[in-house]
Amino acid sequence: MKLRLLNSLLLLVSTSLFSPVGAQTKYIAAVDEYVPAPGQFVNTMPETTADDTPETVAQKCTECLANGAGVLVTLGAWGGYLTFHFDHPVANVPGQMDFYIAGNANINGSEAGIVMVSQDVNGNHLPDDPWYELAGSADQDSIDKVDYGYVLTYTRQGDLTDVPWTDTLGGSGKVPRNGFHNQEYFPLWLGDELTFSGTRLPTNARNTSASGQNWLLSALRYGYVDNRPNADSLSSSFNLDWAVDPLTRQPVVLTHADFFRVYTALNQVCGWIGETSTEVSGAEDLHLEASLAYAAGIVPYVALPTQHTEHLYDFQGRRVSNIPGTQSPHSLSPKTPRSPGLYILNGKKYIYK
């Protein structure tokens, strides 16, 4: 009778943890911050005015992106960013992509944006804890061509004028106006000066016409938003295992992420096309059930840790000295076992797939 009761309890726990609960979905729940750099689509995607506040523009972006709405939000030129969260932490499932972010890239039209992630370490439900960058292919493909810790400042000179910028490397330039977009390019609710810091990717644009302007913006191999068409779901997906310190580039081990940030990573102007600006049209948790399990206190590891297995128990409270597929009773192999289930190790619950 006791064994049957424990089995029933285990089934109830498993069913509740691995089924979507209430309003929880795989889509963005809300936008926390919207701080675009100047750009030709700023103040129109979404539509904003000088009467807006950081809170009202964040709500406008939420209406564009939450629950799979799929309405484009522009981030403007280099550094402009958007911060959002889901209604649950997104778990890091080893060996799998963890989340997807959509933009509006097309073939030879990469406007690559960098992804950063953060955990709510202080528990205040605000994106004010340390941020980590998800390193993309430029770290291997463009050695000595990527600027880490890059800082750039935009200054508004007046209404409806080009927006000049200067950077900490001695560079300068401007976000130029064009004849296609007549509104103010500087975000109207953010004063007259904006400073951004982060990683600047090497320029990817080239004019292939000798007599006119035919601009091609080459895609990077992986790791960036708005880099390849949304239909290329793998190239638009991201892995929390890519997390690094943004300055030292040292790997950071994350079990999950609570907040997500995307910022424009290219600082370039392409003739009549104008400045390169990352756009975002939505995001999805790629393994909702595992993330909900993590939120409930179960850690979704593909393989269990390899140390202290003398403290490994199943959900019926029985000590487990060995699992088929492992090498020895006291040293669990990192390879995928043949006995999936729920286990307790050192007081933590694990999904053993």
GROMACS .gro file of C-alpha atoms in nm:
model
  353
    1MET     CA    1   0.000   0.000   0.000
    2LYS     CA    2   0.281   0.245   0.088
    3LEU     CA    3   0.463   0.173  -0.240
    4ARG     CA    4   0.142   0.226  -0.439
    5LEU     CA    5   0.082   0.558  -0.259
    6LEU     CA    6   0.436   0.675  -0.331
    7ASN     CA    7   0.400   0.582  -0.697
    8SER     CA    8   0.073   0.776  -0.719
    9LEU     CA    9   0.235   1.077  -0.554
   10LEU     CA   10   0.529   1.060  -0.795
   11LEU     CA   11   0.289   1.048  -1.091
   12LEU     CA   12   0.100   1.351  -0.957
   13VAL     CA   13   0.422   1.549  -0.908
   14SER     CA   14   0.549   1.454  -1.254
   15THR     CA   15   0.220   1.547  -1.423
   16SER     CA   16   0.199   1.886  -1.252
   17LEU     CA   17   0.561   1.974  -1.327
   18PHE     CA   18   0.570   1.874  -1.691
   19SER     CA   19   0.241   2.023  -1.807
   20PRO     CA   20   0.193   2.395  -1.879
   21VAL     CA   21   0.032   2.556  -1.577
   22GLY     CA   22  -0.216   2.843  -1.581
   23ALA     CA   23  -0.115   3.130  -1.804
   24GLN     CA   24   0.247   3.021  -1.837
   25THR     CA   25   0.356   3.013  -2.201
   26LYS     CA   26   0.670   2.981  -2.408
   27TYR     CA   27   0.645   3.345  -2.522
   28ILE     CA   28   0.775   3.675  -2.384
   29ALA     CA   29   0.567   3.788  -2.085
   30ALA     CA   30   0.676   4.152  -2.069
   31VAL     CA   31   0.937   4.406  -2.175
   32ASP     CA   32   1.127   4.560  -1.885
   33GLU     CA   33   1.334   4.824  -2.065
   34TYR     CA   34   1.339   4.982  -2.409
   35VAL     CA   35   1.637   5.211  -2.472
   36PRO     CA   36   1.692   5.242  -2.848
   37ALA     CA   37   1.981   5.429  -3.003
   38PRO     CA   38   1.891   5.691  -3.265
   39GLY     CA   39   1.766   5.547  -3.593
   40GLN     CA   40   1.533   5.597  -3.888
   41PHE     CA   41   1.264   5.369  -3.740
   42VAL     CA   42   1.286   5.503  -3.384
   43ASN     CA   43   0.967   5.669  -3.255
   44THR     CA   44   0.766   5.468  -3.510
   45MET     CA   45   0.838   5.101  -3.413
   46PRO     CA   46   0.665   5.137  -3.172
   47GLU     CA   47   0.510   5.482  -3.206
   48THR     CA   48   0.632   5.706  -2.923
   49THR     CA   49   0.616   6.074  -2.828
   50ALA     CA   50   0.792   6.318  -2.597
   51ASP     CA   51   0.513   6.257  -2.344
   52ASP     CA   52   0.613   5.893  -2.307
   53THR     CA   53   0.813   5.764  -2.013
   54PRO     CA   54   1.037   5.458  -1.979
   55GLU     CA   55   0.740   5.278  -1.827
   56THR     CA   56   0.493   5.365  -2.104
   57VAL     CA   57   0.732   5.273  -2.385
   58ALA     CA   58   0.809   4.943  -2.214
   59GLN     CA   59   0.435   4.874  -2.208
   60LYS     CA   60   0.407   4.961  -2.578
   61CYS     CA   61   0.688   4.715  -2.653
   62THR     CA   62   0.515   4.454  -2.439
   63GLU     CA   63   0.204   4.492  -2.653
   64CYS     CA   64   0.421   4.436  -2.962
   65LEU     CA   65   0.609   4.129  -2.837
   66ALA     CA   66   0.428   3.951  -2.554
   67ASN     CA   67   0.232   3.630  -2.605
   68GLY     CA   68   0.359   3.580  -2.958
   69ALA     CA   69   0.215   3.907  -3.096
   70GLY     CA   70   0.506   3.929  -3.342
   71VAL     CA   71   0.513   4.306  -3.405
   72LEU     CA   72   0.857   4.445  -3.489
   73VAL     CA   73   1.043   4.667  -3.241
   74THR     CA   74   1.352   4.853  -3.363
   75LEU     CA   75   1.663   4.898  -3.148
   76GLY     CA   76   1.818   5.178  -3.355
   77ALA     CA   77   2.189   5.209  -3.424
   78TRP     CA   78   2.477   5.053  -3.227
   79GLY     CA   79   2.404   4.995  -2.858
   80GLY     CA   80   2.027   5.039  -2.858
   81TYR     CA   81   1.868   4.764  -2.649
   82LEU     CA   82   1.555   4.589  -2.529
   83THR     CA   83   1.521   4.389  -2.205
   84PHE     CA   84   1.246   4.132  -2.151
   85HIS     CA   85   1.146   3.831  -1.944
   86PHE     CA   86   0.924   3.525  -1.965
   87ASP     CA   87   0.674   3.427  -1.694
   88HIS     CA   88   0.928   3.173  -1.567
   89PRO     CA   89   1.306   3.125  -1.563
   90VAL     CA   90   1.441   2.964  -1.880
   91ALA     CA   91   1.637   2.655  -1.782
   92ASN     CA   92   1.973   2.565  -1.929
   93VAL     CA   93   1.929   2.215  -2.070
   94PRO     CA   94   2.276   2.088  -2.165
   95GLY     CA   95   2.312   1.982  -2.524
   96GLN     CA   96   2.007   2.178  -2.635
   97MET     CA   97   1.930   2.526  -2.760
   98ASP     CA   98   1.741   2.705  -2.486
   99PHE     CA   99   1.549   2.990  -2.648
  100TYR     CA  100   1.470   3.151  -2.984
  101ILE     CA  101   1.456   3.520  -3.077
  102ALA     CA  102   1.298   3.644  -3.400
  103GLY     CA  103   1.402   3.951  -3.600
  104ASN     CA  104   1.338   4.050  -3.961
  105ALA     CA  105   1.662   3.954  -4.136
  106ASN     CA  106   1.669   3.838  -4.497
  107ILE     CA  107   1.938   3.680  -4.712
  108ASN     CA  108   2.236   3.920  -4.728
  109GLY     CA  109   2.053   4.148  -4.486
  110SER     CA  110   2.210   4.070  -4.147
  111GLU     CA  111   2.166   4.338  -3.880
  112ALA     CA  112   2.321   4.132  -3.604
  113GLY     CA  113   2.232   4.195  -3.243
  114ILE     CA  114   2.404   4.052  -2.937
  115VAL     CA  115   2.215   3.865  -2.663
  116MET     CA  116   2.283   3.911  -2.293
  117VAL     CA  117   2.128   3.722  -2.003
  118SER     CA  118   2.095   3.777  -1.631
  119GLN     CA  119   1.975   3.594  -1.323
  120ASP     CA  120   1.761   3.761  -1.058
  121VAL     CA  121   2.023   3.704  -0.791
  122ASN     CA  122   1.889   3.963  -0.546
  123GLY     CA  123   1.532   3.842  -0.589
  124ASN     CA  124   1.376   4.184  -0.653
  125HIS     CA  125   1.230   4.087  -0.995
  126LEU     CA  126   1.422   4.368  -1.166
  127PRO     CA  127   1.697   4.341  -1.433
  128ASP     CA  128   1.963   4.498  -1.209
  129ASP     CA  129   2.195   4.202  -1.149
  130PRO     CA  130   2.514   4.113  -1.343
  131TRP     CA  131   2.475   4.057  -1.716
  132TYR     CA  132   2.653   3.797  -1.926
  133GLU     CA  133   2.698   3.791  -2.301
  134LEU     CA  134   2.619   3.491  -2.515
  135ALA     CA  135   2.932   3.465  -2.727
  136GLY     CA  136   2.869   3.413  -3.098
  137SER     CA  137   3.088   3.308  -3.387
  138ALA     CA  138   3.276   3.638  -3.413
  139ASP     CA  139   3.481   3.535  -3.110
  140GLN     CA  140   3.639   3.264  -3.327
  141ASP     CA  141   3.600   3.406  -3.677
  142SER     CA  142   3.702   3.770  -3.620
  143ILE     CA  143   3.985   3.756  -3.368
  144ASP     CA  144   4.135   4.104  -3.306
  145LYS     CA  145   3.851   4.261  -3.507
  146VAL     CA  146   3.589   4.270  -3.232
  147ASP     CA  147   3.586   4.562  -2.987
  148TYR     CA  148   3.501   4.451  -2.633
  149GLY     CA  149   3.412   4.712  -2.373
  150TYR     CA  150   3.331   4.959  -2.652
  151VAL     CA  151   3.160   5.282  -2.538
  152LEU     CA  152   2.974   5.524  -2.765
  153THR     CA  153   2.779   5.845  -2.697
  154TYR     CA  154   2.504   6.000  -2.914
  155THR     CA  155   2.419   6.368  -2.875
  156ARG     CA  156   2.103   6.533  -3.001
  157GLN     CA  157   2.188   6.860  -3.180
  158GLY     CA  158   1.833   6.977  -3.251
  159ASP     CA  159   1.506   6.869  -3.402
  160LEU     CA  160   1.511   6.666  -3.724
  161THR     CA  161   1.890   6.673  -3.765
  162ASP     CA  162   2.158   6.408  -3.812
  163VAL     CA  163   2.265   6.259  -3.478
  164PRO     CA  164   2.644   6.270  -3.419
  165TRP     CA  165   2.832   6.019  -3.210
  166THR     CA  166   3.178   5.979  -3.057
  167ASP     CA  167   3.339   5.671  -2.906
  168THR     CA  168   3.617   5.587  -2.664
  169LEU     CA  169   3.847   5.474  -2.947
  170GLY     CA  170   3.865   5.825  -3.090
  171GLY     CA  171   3.608   5.755  -3.359
  172SER     CA  172   3.317   5.974  -3.459
  173GLY     CA  173   3.034   5.975  -3.709
  174LYS     CA  174   2.662   6.030  -3.733
  175VAL     CA  175   2.328   5.860  -3.778
  176PRO     CA  176   2.214   6.040  -4.094
  177ARG     CA  177   1.861   6.134  -4.186
  178ASN     CA  178   1.711   6.020  -4.515
  179GLY     CA  179   1.413   6.093  -4.736
  180PHE     CA  180   1.219   5.782  -4.640
  181HIS     CA  181   1.152   5.861  -4.274
  182ASN     CA  182   1.066   6.213  -4.165
  183GLN     CA  183   1.011   6.179  -3.788
  184GLU     CA  184   1.265   6.260  -3.518
  185TYR     CA  185   1.538   5.990  -3.509
  186PHE     CA  186   1.648   6.050  -3.148
  187PRO     CA  187   1.424   5.868  -2.894
  188LEU     CA  188   1.194   6.147  -2.778
  189TRP     CA  189   1.157   6.043  -2.413
  190LEU     CA  190   1.528   5.994  -2.335
  191GLY     CA  191   1.675   6.342  -2.315
  192ASP     CA  192   1.951   6.474  -2.541
  193GLU     CA  193   2.242   6.236  -2.476
  194LEU     CA  194   2.272   5.859  -2.473
  195THR     CA  195   2.577   5.649  -2.384
  196PHE     CA  196   2.599   5.276  -2.451
  197SER     CA  197   2.866   5.016  -2.378
  198GLY     CA  198   2.916   4.662  -2.500
  199THR     CA  199   3.072   4.460  -2.780
  200ARG     CA  200   3.106   4.605  -3.129
  201LEU     CA  201   3.116   4.350  -3.408
  202PRO     CA  202   3.324   4.419  -3.721
  203THR     CA  203   3.130   4.574  -4.008
  204ASN     CA  204   2.962   4.323  -4.238
  205ALA     CA  205   2.834   4.551  -4.518
  206ARG     CA  206   2.977   4.602  -4.863
  207ASN     CA  207   2.857   4.788  -5.172
  208THR     CA  208   2.878   4.545  -5.463
  209SER     CA  209   2.788   4.797  -5.734
  210ALA     CA  210   3.059   4.996  -5.914
  211SER     CA  211   2.814   5.257  -6.041
  212GLY     CA  212   2.539   5.265  -5.775
  213GLN     CA  213   2.453   5.120  -5.438
  214ASN     CA  214   2.379   4.752  -5.394
  215TRP     CA  215   2.450   4.677  -5.030
  216LEU     CA  216   2.504   4.324  -4.899
  217LEU     CA  217   2.518   4.260  -4.525
  218SER     CA  218   2.676   3.919  -4.475
  219ALA     CA  219   2.546   3.693  -4.199
  220LEU     CA  220   2.768   3.564  -3.920
  221ARG     CA  221   2.783   3.189  -3.860
  222TYR     CA  222   2.579   3.180  -3.538
  223GLY     CA  223   2.493   3.350  -3.213
  224TYR     CA  224   2.315   3.674  -3.310
  225VAL     CA  225   1.962   3.811  -3.337
  226ASP     CA  226   1.833   3.941  -3.672
  227ASN     CA  227   2.128   3.772  -3.838
  228ARG     CA  228   1.952   3.514  -4.056
  229PRO     CA  229   1.588   3.473  -4.163
  230ASN     CA  230   1.348   3.362  -3.890
  231ALA     CA  231   1.271   3.045  -4.083
  232ASP     CA  232   1.628   2.935  -4.009
  233SER     CA  233   1.523   2.845  -3.657
  234LEU     CA  234   1.857   2.695  -3.555
  235SER     CA  235   2.048   3.012  -3.646
  236SER     CA  236   1.793   3.218  -3.452
  237SER     CA  237   1.826   3.001  -3.139
  238PHE     CA  238   2.056   3.048  -2.842
  239ASN     CA  239   2.229   2.833  -2.583
  240LEU     CA  240   2.291   2.946  -2.227
  241ASP     CA  241   2.613   2.743  -2.238
  242TRP     CA  242   2.754   3.026  -2.454
  243ALA     CA  243   2.751   3.270  -2.158
  244VAL     CA  244   3.074   3.461  -2.097
  245ASP     CA  245   3.190   3.759  -1.898
  246PRO     CA  246   3.150   4.042  -2.152
  247LEU     CA  247   3.500   4.181  -2.089
  248THR     CA  248   3.722   3.887  -1.995
  249ARG     CA  249   3.535   3.643  -2.228
  250GLN     CA  250   3.570   3.375  -1.961
  251PRO     CA  251   3.288   3.118  -1.963
  252VAL     CA  252   3.014   3.151  -1.703
  253VAL     CA  253   2.809   2.850  -1.591
  254LEU     CA  254   2.438   2.932  -1.573
  255THR     CA  255   2.161   2.696  -1.466
  256HIS     CA  256   1.897   2.936  -1.600
  257ALA     CA  257   1.828   3.295  -1.704
  258ASP     CA  258   1.558   3.529  -1.576
  259PHE     CA  259   1.616   3.836  -1.796
  260PHE     CA  260   1.719   3.873  -2.159
  261ARG     CA  261   1.864   4.170  -2.344
  262VAL     CA  262   1.926   4.227  -2.715
  263TYR     CA  263   2.131   4.519  -2.847
  264THR     CA  264   2.244   4.632  -3.191
  265ALA     CA  265   2.605   4.518  -3.232
  266LEU     CA  266   2.703   4.678  -3.566
  267ASN     CA  267   2.807   5.041  -3.601
  268GLN     CA  268   2.780   5.118  -3.971
  269VAL     CA  269   2.587   5.323  -4.228
  270CYS     CA  270   2.505   5.169  -4.566
  271GLY     CA  271   2.436   5.453  -4.806
  272TRP     CA  272   2.066   5.496  -4.890
  273ILE     CA  273   1.980   5.201  -4.659
  274GLY     CA  274   2.097   5.406  -4.363
  275GLU     CA  275   2.224   5.284  -4.029
  276THR     CA  276   2.223   4.916  -3.937
  277SER     CA  277   1.965   4.850  -3.667
  278THR     CA  278   1.863   4.523  -3.504
  279GLU     CA  279   1.490   4.451  -3.490
  280VAL     CA  280   1.312   4.207  -3.258
  281SER     CA  281   0.971   4.050  -3.322
  282GLY     CA  282   0.945   3.795  -3.043
  283ALA     CA  283   1.108   3.518  -2.842
  284GLU     CA  284   1.025   3.166  -2.725
  285ASP     CA  285   1.143   2.928  -2.456
  286LEU     CA  286   1.240   2.615  -2.652
  287HIS     CA  287   1.176   2.374  -2.364
  288LEU     CA  288   0.890   2.510  -2.156
  289GLU     CA  289   0.830   2.193  -1.959
  290ALA     CA  290   1.192   2.168  -1.846
  291SER     CA  291   1.189   2.535  -1.747
  292LEU     CA  292   0.870   2.493  -1.543
  293ALA     CA  293   1.026   2.191  -1.377
  294TYR     CA  294   1.333   2.398  -1.291
  295ALA     CA  295   1.110   2.671  -1.146
  296ALA     CA  296   0.951   2.401  -0.928
  297GLY     CA  297   1.290   2.299  -0.795
  298ILE     CA  298   1.386   2.019  -1.032
  299VAL     CA  299   1.713   2.071  -1.220
  300PRO     CA  300   1.686   1.948  -1.582
  301TYR     CA  301   2.023   1.789  -1.642
  302VAL     CA  302   2.077   1.547  -1.929
  303ALA     CA  303   2.338   1.372  -1.715
  304LEU     CA  304   2.376   1.379  -1.340
  305PRO     CA  305   2.683   1.533  -1.174
  306THR     CA  306   2.971   1.289  -1.130
  307GLN     CA  307   3.059   1.356  -0.766
  308HIS     CA  308   2.909   1.253  -0.431
  309THR     CA  309   2.678   0.994  -0.580
  310GLU     CA  310   2.655   0.825  -0.241
  311HIS     CA  311   2.384   1.088  -0.173
  312LEU     CA  312   2.175   0.992  -0.478
  313TYR     CA  313   1.815   0.883  -0.411
  314ASP     CA  314   1.510   0.817  -0.622
  315PHE     CA  315   1.177   0.990  -0.559
  316GLN     CA  316   1.066   0.701  -0.340
  317GLY     CA  317   1.347   0.774  -0.099
  318ARG     CA  318   1.560   0.476  -0.195
  319ARG     CA  319   1.933   0.518  -0.220
  320VAL     CA  320   2.059   0.459  -0.575
  321SER     CA  321   2.411   0.319  -0.590
  322ASN     CA  322   2.420   0.262  -0.963
  323ILE     CA  323   2.215   0.340  -1.272
  324PRO     CA  324   2.238   0.131  -1.590
  325GLY     CA  325   2.461   0.306  -1.837
  326THR     CA  326   2.709   0.434  -1.578
  327GLN     CA  327   3.061   0.309  -1.524
  328SER     CA  328   3.069   0.231  -1.153
  329PRO     CA  329   2.847   0.242  -0.845
  330HIS     CA  330   3.012   0.563  -0.723
  331SER     CA  331   3.102   0.745  -1.045
  332LEU     CA  332   2.820   0.837  -1.277
  333SER     CA  333   2.921   0.861  -1.639
  334PRO     CA  334   2.841   1.190  -1.820
  335LYS     CA  335   2.691   0.994  -2.106
  336THR     CA  336   2.313   0.969  -2.136
  337PRO     CA  337   2.192   0.674  -1.923
  338ARG     CA  338   1.936   0.412  -2.012
  339SER     CA  339   1.719   0.476  -1.704
  340PRO     CA  340   1.545   0.815  -1.725
  341GLY     CA  341   1.363   0.937  -1.416
  342LEU     CA  342   1.351   1.186  -1.131
  343TYR     CA  343   1.629   1.173  -0.871
  344ILE     CA  344   1.745   1.362  -0.563
  345LEU     CA  345   2.116   1.438  -0.532
  346ASN     CA  346   2.248   1.639  -0.237
  347GLY     CA  347   1.903   1.773  -0.170
  348LYS     CA  348   1.835   1.887  -0.528
  349LYS     CA  349   1.589   1.728  -0.764
  350TYR     CA  350   1.714   1.632  -1.111
  351ILE     CA  351   1.549   1.518  -1.431
  352TYR     CA  352   1.762   1.232  -1.560
  353LYS     CA  353   1.681   1.198  -1.932
   0.00000   0.00000   0.00000
